Short mmCIF file of C-alpha atoms and ligand atoms in Angstrom, two decimals:
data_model
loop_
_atom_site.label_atom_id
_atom_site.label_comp_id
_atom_site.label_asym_id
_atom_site.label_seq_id
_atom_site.Cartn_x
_atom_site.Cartn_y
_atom_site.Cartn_z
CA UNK A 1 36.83 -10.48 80.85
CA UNK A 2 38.14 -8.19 83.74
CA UNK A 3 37.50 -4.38 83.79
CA UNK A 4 40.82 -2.44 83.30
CA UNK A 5 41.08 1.18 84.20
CA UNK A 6 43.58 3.47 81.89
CA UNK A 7 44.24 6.74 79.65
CA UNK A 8 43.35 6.44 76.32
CA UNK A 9 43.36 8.75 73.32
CA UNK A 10 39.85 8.69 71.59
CA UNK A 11 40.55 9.84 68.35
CA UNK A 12 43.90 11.45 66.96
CA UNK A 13 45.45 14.18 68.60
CA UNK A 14 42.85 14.29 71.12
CA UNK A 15 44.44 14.63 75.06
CA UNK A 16 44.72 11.37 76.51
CA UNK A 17 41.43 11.08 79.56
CA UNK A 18 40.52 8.29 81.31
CA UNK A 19 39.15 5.36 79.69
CA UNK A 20 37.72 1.64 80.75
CA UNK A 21 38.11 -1.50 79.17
CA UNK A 22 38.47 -5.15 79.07
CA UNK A 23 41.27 -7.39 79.16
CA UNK A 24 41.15 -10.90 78.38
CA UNK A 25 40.14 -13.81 80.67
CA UNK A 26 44.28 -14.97 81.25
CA UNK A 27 44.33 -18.05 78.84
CA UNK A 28 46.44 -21.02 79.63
CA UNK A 29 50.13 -19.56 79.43
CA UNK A 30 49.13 -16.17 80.27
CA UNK A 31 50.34 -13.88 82.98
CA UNK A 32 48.18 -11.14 84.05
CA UNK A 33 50.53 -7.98 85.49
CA UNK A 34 49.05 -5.10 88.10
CA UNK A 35 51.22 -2.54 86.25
CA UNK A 36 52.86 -0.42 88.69
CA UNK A 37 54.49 2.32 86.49
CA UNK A 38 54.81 3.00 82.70
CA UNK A 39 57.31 4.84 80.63
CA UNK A 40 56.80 7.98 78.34
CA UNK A 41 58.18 6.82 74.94
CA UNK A 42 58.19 9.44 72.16
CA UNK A 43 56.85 7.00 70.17
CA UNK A 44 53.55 7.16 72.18
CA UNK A 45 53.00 10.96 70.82
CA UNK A 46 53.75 9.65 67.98
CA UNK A 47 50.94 7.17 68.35
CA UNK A 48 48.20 9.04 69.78
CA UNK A 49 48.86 11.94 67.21
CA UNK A 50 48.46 8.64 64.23
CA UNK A 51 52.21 10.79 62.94
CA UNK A 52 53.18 7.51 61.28
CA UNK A 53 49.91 7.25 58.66
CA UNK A 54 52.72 7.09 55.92
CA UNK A 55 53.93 3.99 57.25
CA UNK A 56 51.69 1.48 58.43
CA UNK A 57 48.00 0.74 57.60
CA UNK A 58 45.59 2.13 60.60
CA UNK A 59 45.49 3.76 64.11
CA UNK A 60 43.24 2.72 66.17
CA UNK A 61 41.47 4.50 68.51
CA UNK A 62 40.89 4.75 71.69
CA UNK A 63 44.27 4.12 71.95
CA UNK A 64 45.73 3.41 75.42
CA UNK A 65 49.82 3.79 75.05
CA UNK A 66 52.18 2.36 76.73
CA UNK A 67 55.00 0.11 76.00
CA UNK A 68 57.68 0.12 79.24
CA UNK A 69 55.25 -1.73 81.26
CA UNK A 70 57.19 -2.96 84.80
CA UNK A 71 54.72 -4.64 87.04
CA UNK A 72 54.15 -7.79 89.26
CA UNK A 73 52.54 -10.64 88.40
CA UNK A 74 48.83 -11.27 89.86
CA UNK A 75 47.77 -14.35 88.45
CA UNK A 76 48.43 -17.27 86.11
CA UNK A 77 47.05 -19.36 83.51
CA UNK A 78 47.26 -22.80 84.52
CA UNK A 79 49.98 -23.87 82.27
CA UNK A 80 52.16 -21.16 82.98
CA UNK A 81 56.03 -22.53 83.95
CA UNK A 82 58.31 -19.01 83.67
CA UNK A 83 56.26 -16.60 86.35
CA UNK A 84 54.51 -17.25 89.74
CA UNK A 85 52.47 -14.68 91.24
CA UNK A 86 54.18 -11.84 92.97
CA UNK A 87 57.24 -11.88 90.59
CA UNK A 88 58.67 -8.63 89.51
CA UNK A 89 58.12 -8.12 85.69
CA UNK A 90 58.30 -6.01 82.07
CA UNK A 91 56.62 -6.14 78.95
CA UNK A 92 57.93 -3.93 76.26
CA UNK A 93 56.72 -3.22 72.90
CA UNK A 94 55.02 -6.00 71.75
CA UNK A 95 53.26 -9.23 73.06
CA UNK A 96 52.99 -11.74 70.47
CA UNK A 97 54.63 -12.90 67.09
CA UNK A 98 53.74 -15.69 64.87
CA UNK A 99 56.56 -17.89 66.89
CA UNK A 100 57.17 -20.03 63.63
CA UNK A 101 58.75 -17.90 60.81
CA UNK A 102 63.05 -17.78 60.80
CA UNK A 103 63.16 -14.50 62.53
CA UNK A 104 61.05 -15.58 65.16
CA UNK A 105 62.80 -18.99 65.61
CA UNK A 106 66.26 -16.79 65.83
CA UNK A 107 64.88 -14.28 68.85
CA UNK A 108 64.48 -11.65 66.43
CA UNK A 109 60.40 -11.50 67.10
CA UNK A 110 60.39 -7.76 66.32
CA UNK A 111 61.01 -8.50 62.79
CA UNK A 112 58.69 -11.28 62.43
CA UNK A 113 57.96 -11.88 58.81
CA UNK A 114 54.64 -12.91 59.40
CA UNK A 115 53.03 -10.58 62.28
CA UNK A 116 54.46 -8.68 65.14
CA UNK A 117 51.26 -7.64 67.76
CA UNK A 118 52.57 -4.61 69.26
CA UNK A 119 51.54 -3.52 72.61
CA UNK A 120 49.43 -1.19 71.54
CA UNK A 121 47.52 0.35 68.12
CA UNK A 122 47.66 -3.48 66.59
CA UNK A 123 45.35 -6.26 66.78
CA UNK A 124 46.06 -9.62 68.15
CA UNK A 125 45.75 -12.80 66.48
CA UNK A 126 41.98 -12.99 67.06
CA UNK A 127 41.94 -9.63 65.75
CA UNK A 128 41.09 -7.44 68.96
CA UNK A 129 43.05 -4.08 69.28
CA UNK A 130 45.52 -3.94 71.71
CA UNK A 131 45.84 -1.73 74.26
CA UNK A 132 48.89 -1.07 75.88
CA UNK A 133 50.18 0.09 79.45
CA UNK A 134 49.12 3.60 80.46
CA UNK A 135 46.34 1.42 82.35
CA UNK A 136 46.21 -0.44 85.95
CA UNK A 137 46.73 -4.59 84.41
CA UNK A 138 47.47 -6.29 81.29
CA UNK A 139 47.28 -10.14 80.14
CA UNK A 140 50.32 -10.86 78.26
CA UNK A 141 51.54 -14.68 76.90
CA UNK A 142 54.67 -15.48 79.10
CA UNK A 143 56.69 -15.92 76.10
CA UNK A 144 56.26 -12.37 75.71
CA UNK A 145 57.34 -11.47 79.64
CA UNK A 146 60.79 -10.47 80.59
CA UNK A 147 62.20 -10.77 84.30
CA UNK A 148 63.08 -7.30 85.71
CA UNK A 149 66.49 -7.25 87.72
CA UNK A 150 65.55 -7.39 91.66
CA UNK A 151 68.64 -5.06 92.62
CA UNK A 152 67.26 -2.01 90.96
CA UNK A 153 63.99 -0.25 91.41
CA UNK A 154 61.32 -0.86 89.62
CA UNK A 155 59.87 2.62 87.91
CA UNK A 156 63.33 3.31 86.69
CA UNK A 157 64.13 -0.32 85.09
CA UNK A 158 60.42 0.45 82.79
CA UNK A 159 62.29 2.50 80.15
CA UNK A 160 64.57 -0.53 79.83
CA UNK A 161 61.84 -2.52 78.03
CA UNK A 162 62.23 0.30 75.11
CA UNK A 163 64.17 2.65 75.53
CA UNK A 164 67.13 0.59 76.76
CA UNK A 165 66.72 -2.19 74.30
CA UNK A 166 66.50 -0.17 71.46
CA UNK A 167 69.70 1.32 72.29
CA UNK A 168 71.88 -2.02 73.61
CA UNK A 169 70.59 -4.18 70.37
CA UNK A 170 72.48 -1.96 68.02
CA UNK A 171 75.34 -0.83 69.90
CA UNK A 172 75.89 -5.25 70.27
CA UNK A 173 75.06 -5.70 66.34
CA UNK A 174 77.71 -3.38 65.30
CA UNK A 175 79.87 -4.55 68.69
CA UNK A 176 80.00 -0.95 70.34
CA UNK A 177 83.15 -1.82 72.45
CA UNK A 178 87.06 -0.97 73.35
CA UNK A 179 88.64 0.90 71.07
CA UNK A 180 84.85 2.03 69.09
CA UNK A 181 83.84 5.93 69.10
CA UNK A 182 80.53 5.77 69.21
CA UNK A 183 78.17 8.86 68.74
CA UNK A 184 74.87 9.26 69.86
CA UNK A 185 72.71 11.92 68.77
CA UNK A 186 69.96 13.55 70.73
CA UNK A 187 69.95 13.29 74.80
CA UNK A 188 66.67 12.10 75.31
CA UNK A 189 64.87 9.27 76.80
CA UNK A 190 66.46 6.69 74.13
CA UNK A 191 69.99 8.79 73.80
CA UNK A 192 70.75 8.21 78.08
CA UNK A 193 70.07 5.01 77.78
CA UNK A 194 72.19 4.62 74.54
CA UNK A 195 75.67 6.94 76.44
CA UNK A 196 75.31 4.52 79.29
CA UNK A 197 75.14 0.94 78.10
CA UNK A 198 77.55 1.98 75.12
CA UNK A 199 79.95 3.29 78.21
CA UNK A 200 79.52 0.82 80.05
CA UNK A 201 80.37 -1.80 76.94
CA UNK A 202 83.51 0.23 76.64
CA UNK A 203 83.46 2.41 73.69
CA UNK A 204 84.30 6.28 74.16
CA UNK A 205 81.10 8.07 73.84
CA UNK A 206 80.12 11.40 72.36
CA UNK A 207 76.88 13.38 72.46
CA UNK A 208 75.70 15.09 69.63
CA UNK A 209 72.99 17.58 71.42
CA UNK A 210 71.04 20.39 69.51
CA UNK A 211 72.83 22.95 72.43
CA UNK A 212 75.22 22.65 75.52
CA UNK A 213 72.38 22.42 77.84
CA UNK A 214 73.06 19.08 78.84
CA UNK A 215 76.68 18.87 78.64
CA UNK A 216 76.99 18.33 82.42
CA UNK A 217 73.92 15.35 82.79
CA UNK A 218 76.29 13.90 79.42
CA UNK A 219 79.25 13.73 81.07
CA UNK A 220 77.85 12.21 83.96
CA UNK A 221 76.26 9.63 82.10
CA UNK A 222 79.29 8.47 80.74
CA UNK A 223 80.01 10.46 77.75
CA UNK A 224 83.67 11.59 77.54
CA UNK A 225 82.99 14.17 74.69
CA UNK A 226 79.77 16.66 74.59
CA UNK A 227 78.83 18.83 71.21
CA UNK A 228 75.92 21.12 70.40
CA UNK A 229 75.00 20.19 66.83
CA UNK A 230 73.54 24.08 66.61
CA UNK A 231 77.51 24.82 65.98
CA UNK A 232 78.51 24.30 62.52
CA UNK A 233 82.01 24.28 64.15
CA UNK A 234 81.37 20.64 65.28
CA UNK A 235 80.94 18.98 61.73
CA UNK A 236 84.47 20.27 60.94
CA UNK A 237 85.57 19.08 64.55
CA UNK A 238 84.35 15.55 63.82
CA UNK A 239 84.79 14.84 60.35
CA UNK A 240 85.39 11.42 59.81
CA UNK A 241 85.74 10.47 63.11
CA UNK A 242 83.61 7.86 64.41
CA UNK A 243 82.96 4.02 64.01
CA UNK A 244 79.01 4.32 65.12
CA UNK A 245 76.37 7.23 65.06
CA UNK A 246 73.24 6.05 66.38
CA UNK A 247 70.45 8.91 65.65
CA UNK A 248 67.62 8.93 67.75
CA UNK A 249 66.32 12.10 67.08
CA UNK A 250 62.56 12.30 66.83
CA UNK A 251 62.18 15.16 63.96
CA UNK A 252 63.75 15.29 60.38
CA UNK A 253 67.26 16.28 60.73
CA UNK A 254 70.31 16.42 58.16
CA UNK A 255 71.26 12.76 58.14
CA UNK A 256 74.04 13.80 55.89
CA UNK A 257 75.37 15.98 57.90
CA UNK A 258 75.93 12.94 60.14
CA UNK A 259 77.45 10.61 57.38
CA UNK A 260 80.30 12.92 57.29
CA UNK A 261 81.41 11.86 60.51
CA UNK A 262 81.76 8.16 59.69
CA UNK A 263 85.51 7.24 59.27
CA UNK A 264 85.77 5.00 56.52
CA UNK A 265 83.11 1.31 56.72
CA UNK A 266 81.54 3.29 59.80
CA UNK A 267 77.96 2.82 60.13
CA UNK A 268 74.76 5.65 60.83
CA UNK A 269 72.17 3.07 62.62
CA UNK A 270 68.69 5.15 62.83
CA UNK A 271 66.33 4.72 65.37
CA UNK A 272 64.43 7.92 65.46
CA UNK A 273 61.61 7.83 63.26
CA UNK A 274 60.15 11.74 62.41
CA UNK A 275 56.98 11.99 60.57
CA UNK A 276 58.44 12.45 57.33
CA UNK A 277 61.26 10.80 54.94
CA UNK A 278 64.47 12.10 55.10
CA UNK A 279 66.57 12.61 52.24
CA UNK A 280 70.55 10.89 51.79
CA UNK A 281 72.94 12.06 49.25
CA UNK A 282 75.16 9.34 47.48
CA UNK A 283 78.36 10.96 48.11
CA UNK A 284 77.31 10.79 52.25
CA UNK A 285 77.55 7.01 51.77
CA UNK A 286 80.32 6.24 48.84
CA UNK A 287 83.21 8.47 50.40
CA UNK A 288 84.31 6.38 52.81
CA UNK A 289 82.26 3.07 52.24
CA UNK A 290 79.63 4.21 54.74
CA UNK A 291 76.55 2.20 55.76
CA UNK A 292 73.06 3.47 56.63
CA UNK A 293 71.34 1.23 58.88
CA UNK A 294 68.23 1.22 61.08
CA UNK A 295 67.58 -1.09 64.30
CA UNK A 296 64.31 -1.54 65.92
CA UNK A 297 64.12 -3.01 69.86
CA UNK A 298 65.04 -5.99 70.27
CA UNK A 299 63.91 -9.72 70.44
CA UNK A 300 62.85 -11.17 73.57
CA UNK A 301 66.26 -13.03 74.37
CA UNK A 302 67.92 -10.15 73.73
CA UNK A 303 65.82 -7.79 76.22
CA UNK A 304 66.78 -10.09 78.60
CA UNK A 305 69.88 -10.26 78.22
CA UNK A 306 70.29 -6.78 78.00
CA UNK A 307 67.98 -6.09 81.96
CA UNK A 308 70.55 -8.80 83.44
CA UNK A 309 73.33 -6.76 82.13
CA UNK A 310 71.84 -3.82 83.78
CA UNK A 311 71.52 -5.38 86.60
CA UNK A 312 74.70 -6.01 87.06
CA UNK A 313 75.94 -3.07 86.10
CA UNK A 314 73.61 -1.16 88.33
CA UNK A 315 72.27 0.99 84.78
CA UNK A 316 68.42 1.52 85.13
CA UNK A 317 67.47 4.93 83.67
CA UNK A 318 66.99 8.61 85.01
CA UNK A 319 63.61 9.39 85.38
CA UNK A 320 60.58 11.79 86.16
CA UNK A 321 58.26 10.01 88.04
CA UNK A 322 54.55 11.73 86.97
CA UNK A 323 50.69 10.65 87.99
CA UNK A 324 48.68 9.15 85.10
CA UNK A 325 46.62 12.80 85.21
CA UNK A 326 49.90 14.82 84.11
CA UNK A 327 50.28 12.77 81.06
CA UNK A 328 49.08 15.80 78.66
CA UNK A 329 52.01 18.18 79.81
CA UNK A 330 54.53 15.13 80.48
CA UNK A 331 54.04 14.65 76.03
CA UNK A 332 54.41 18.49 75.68
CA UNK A 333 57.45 18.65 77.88
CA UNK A 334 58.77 15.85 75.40
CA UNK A 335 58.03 17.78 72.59
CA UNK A 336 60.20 20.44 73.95
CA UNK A 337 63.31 17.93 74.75
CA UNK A 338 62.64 19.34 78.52
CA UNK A 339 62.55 15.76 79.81
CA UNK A 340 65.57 14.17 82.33
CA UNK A 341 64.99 11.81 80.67
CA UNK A 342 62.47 9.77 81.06
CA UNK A 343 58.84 10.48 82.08
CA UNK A 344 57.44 7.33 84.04
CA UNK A 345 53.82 7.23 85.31
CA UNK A 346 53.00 5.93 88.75
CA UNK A 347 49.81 3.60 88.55
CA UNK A 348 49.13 4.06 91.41
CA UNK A 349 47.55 7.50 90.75
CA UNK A 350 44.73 5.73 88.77
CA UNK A 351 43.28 4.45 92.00
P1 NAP B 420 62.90 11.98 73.20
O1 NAP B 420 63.07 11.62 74.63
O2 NAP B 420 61.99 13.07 72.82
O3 NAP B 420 64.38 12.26 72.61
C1 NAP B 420 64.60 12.71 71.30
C2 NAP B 420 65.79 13.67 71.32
O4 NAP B 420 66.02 14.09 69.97
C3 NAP B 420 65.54 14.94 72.09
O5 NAP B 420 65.82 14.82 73.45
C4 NAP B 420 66.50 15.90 71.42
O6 NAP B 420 67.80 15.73 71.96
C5 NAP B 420 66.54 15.39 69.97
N1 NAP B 420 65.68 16.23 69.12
C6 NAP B 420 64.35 16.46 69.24
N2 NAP B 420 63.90 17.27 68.26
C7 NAP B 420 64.98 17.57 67.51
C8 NAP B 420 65.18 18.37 66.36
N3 NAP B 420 64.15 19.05 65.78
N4 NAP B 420 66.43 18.44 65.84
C9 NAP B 420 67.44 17.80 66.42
N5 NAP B 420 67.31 17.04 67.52
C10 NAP B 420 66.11 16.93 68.05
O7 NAP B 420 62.39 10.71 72.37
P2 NAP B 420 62.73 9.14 72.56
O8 NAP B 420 61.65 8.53 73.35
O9 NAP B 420 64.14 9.01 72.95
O10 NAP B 420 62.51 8.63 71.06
C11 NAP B 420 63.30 9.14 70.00
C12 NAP B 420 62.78 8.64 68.67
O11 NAP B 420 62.99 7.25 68.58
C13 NAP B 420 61.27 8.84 68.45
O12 NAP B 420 61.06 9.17 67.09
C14 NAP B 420 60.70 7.47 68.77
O13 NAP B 420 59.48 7.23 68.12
C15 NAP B 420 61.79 6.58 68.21
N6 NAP B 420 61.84 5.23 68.77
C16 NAP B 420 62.30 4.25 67.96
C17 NAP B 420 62.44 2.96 68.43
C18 NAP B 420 63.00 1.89 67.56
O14 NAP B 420 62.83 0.72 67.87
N7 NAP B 420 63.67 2.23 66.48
C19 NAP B 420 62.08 2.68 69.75
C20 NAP B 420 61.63 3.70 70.55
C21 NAP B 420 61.52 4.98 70.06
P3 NAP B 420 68.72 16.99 72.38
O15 NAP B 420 67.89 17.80 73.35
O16 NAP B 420 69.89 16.35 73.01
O17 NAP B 420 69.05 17.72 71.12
ZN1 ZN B 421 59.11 3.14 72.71
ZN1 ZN B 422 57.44 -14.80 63.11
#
């Protein structure tokens, strides 16, 4: 066991305060990672404020977040053949999977039929919670470890490991591309991420924004069309216009409202996930042949590809970089989409 310093939650809703801990002794093909910064994912308020009790089984607490881990490897198990000590590396949101059901086989670990161990607020094969990255090292299985692109720095590549693969696996799936109009709703840390790999796949990108606020940081991150969704005006605009929505807004929203703008066999992917179900209408989905979808991350092969292709397209993500002891007020600035737009914590402020 090693003693790991990090912020945890204790119980739910409780402010995140330091917290100590163990990690593992590194096992044969484990890599253990000084984590040098760690994204803000919405998902970690989520978390932390146990917002999800609907849908899976337990929180557990302390919880230490954390899931766009980008560090460099310290040391090695002694069978270890991908890593060597000093390489520059990511672990997103989870760090194990059963490695033997179909999904798993096909690189789609995040939908492992058997068990997915998330990062964080899951337990690991032996059954030990996980904690995740808002903390100074973590032990991870090298299967689990993705290569981070050496031409682009490091704190703003974190937010790839979820925030950017959650928006490049579905904009490949339904093959974003030339000739595709592709929405995205909500500008946030997932939505930037989402106008500028679906830009730079080729598809002519629109935001869908609550207001006009960001119109200008849109544009510039390759969106050719900007619209606040606050003006009923829009829906009329945009009726039946696009190929792809991909919502990733946080709260319940009209998802109908969205359906409408599906041309005919478009597709709505979710990948926000508020507190609370959201109703569909029929109609939404039979006028025009319309599919509902939802996409979560990606599978290890594909999170790779998807940090070389950022590397060589120069994408990493545009970030606020915040010490560990600003976390509270980096999750209410969040809350109050007042984020540009991503918060990443420097680890080096836990020293
Ligand atoms: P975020 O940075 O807070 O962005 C969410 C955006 O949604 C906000 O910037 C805002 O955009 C919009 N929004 C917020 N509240 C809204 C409301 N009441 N009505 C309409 N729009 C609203 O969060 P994130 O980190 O990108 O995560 C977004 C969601 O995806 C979270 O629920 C998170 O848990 C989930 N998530 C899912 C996956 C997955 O695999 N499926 C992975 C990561 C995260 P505007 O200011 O532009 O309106
Ligand atoms: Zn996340
Ligand atoms: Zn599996």
């Amino acid at each position: 066991m090693s003693k790991s310093k990090g912020y945890a939650a204790l119980q739910a809703k409780a402010p995140l305060e330091p917290y100590s801990f163990d990690r593992r002794e590194p096992r044969q093909h484990d890599v253990v990672i000084d984590i040098k910064y760690c994204g803000i994912c919405h998902s970690d308020i989520h978390q932390t404020r146990d917002e999800w009790s609907e849908y899976q089984d337990e929180a557990i607490f302390p919880m230490v977040p954390g899931h766009e881990i980008a560090g460099v490897v310290a040391a090695i198990g002694n069978q270890v053949t991908k890593y060597k000590v000093g390489d520059r590396v990511g672990v997103g949101c989870y760090v194990d999977s059963c490695r033997t059901c179909a999904e798993c086989r096909a690189g789609l670990e995040q939908y492992c039929t058997v068990k997915t161990v998330w990062t964080y607020n899951a337990r690991d094969q032996q059954g030990s919670p996980t904690l995740g990255g808002y903390s100074d090292q973590i032990v991870v299985d090298e299967n689990y470890v993705l290569r981070m692109p050496d031409n682009l720095p490091l704190e703003a590549c974190a937010p790839l490991l979820c925030a950017g693969i959650t928006l490049y696996s579905p904009l490949r799936h339904w093959q974003a591309g030339p000739g595709k109009k592709v929405a995205i709703v909500g500008l946030g840390g997932l939505g930037h991420m989402g106008v500028k790999l679906a830009h730079a796949l080729g598809a002519e990108v629109t935001v869908l924004s609550q207001s006009l606020k960001k119109q200008a940081d849109g544009k510039r991150l390759g969106a050719e069309h900007f619209y606040a969704t606050s003006d009923p005006e829009t829906f009329t605009r945009l009726d039946k216009h696009f190929d792809l929505v991909i919502n990733t807004v946080s709260a319940l929203s009209d998802w109908n409202q969205y359906l409408d703008l599906l041309k005919v066999n478009g597709t709505m992917v979710i990948v926000g996930l508020p507190e609370k179900d959201t109703p569909v209408g029929a109609f939404s989905l039979t006028g025009g042949r319309r599919s509902l979808a939802g996409s979560q991350i990606g599978g290890i092969r594909e999170t790779q590809e998807m940090l070389d292709f950022c590397g060589q397209h120069a994408i990493a993500c545009d970030i606020e970089v915040v010490p560990i002891q600003q976390v509270n007020e980096a999750f209410e600035r969040v809350l109050k989409s007042d984020v540009r737009y991503r918060f990443v914590i420097d680890m080096a402020s836990l020293k």
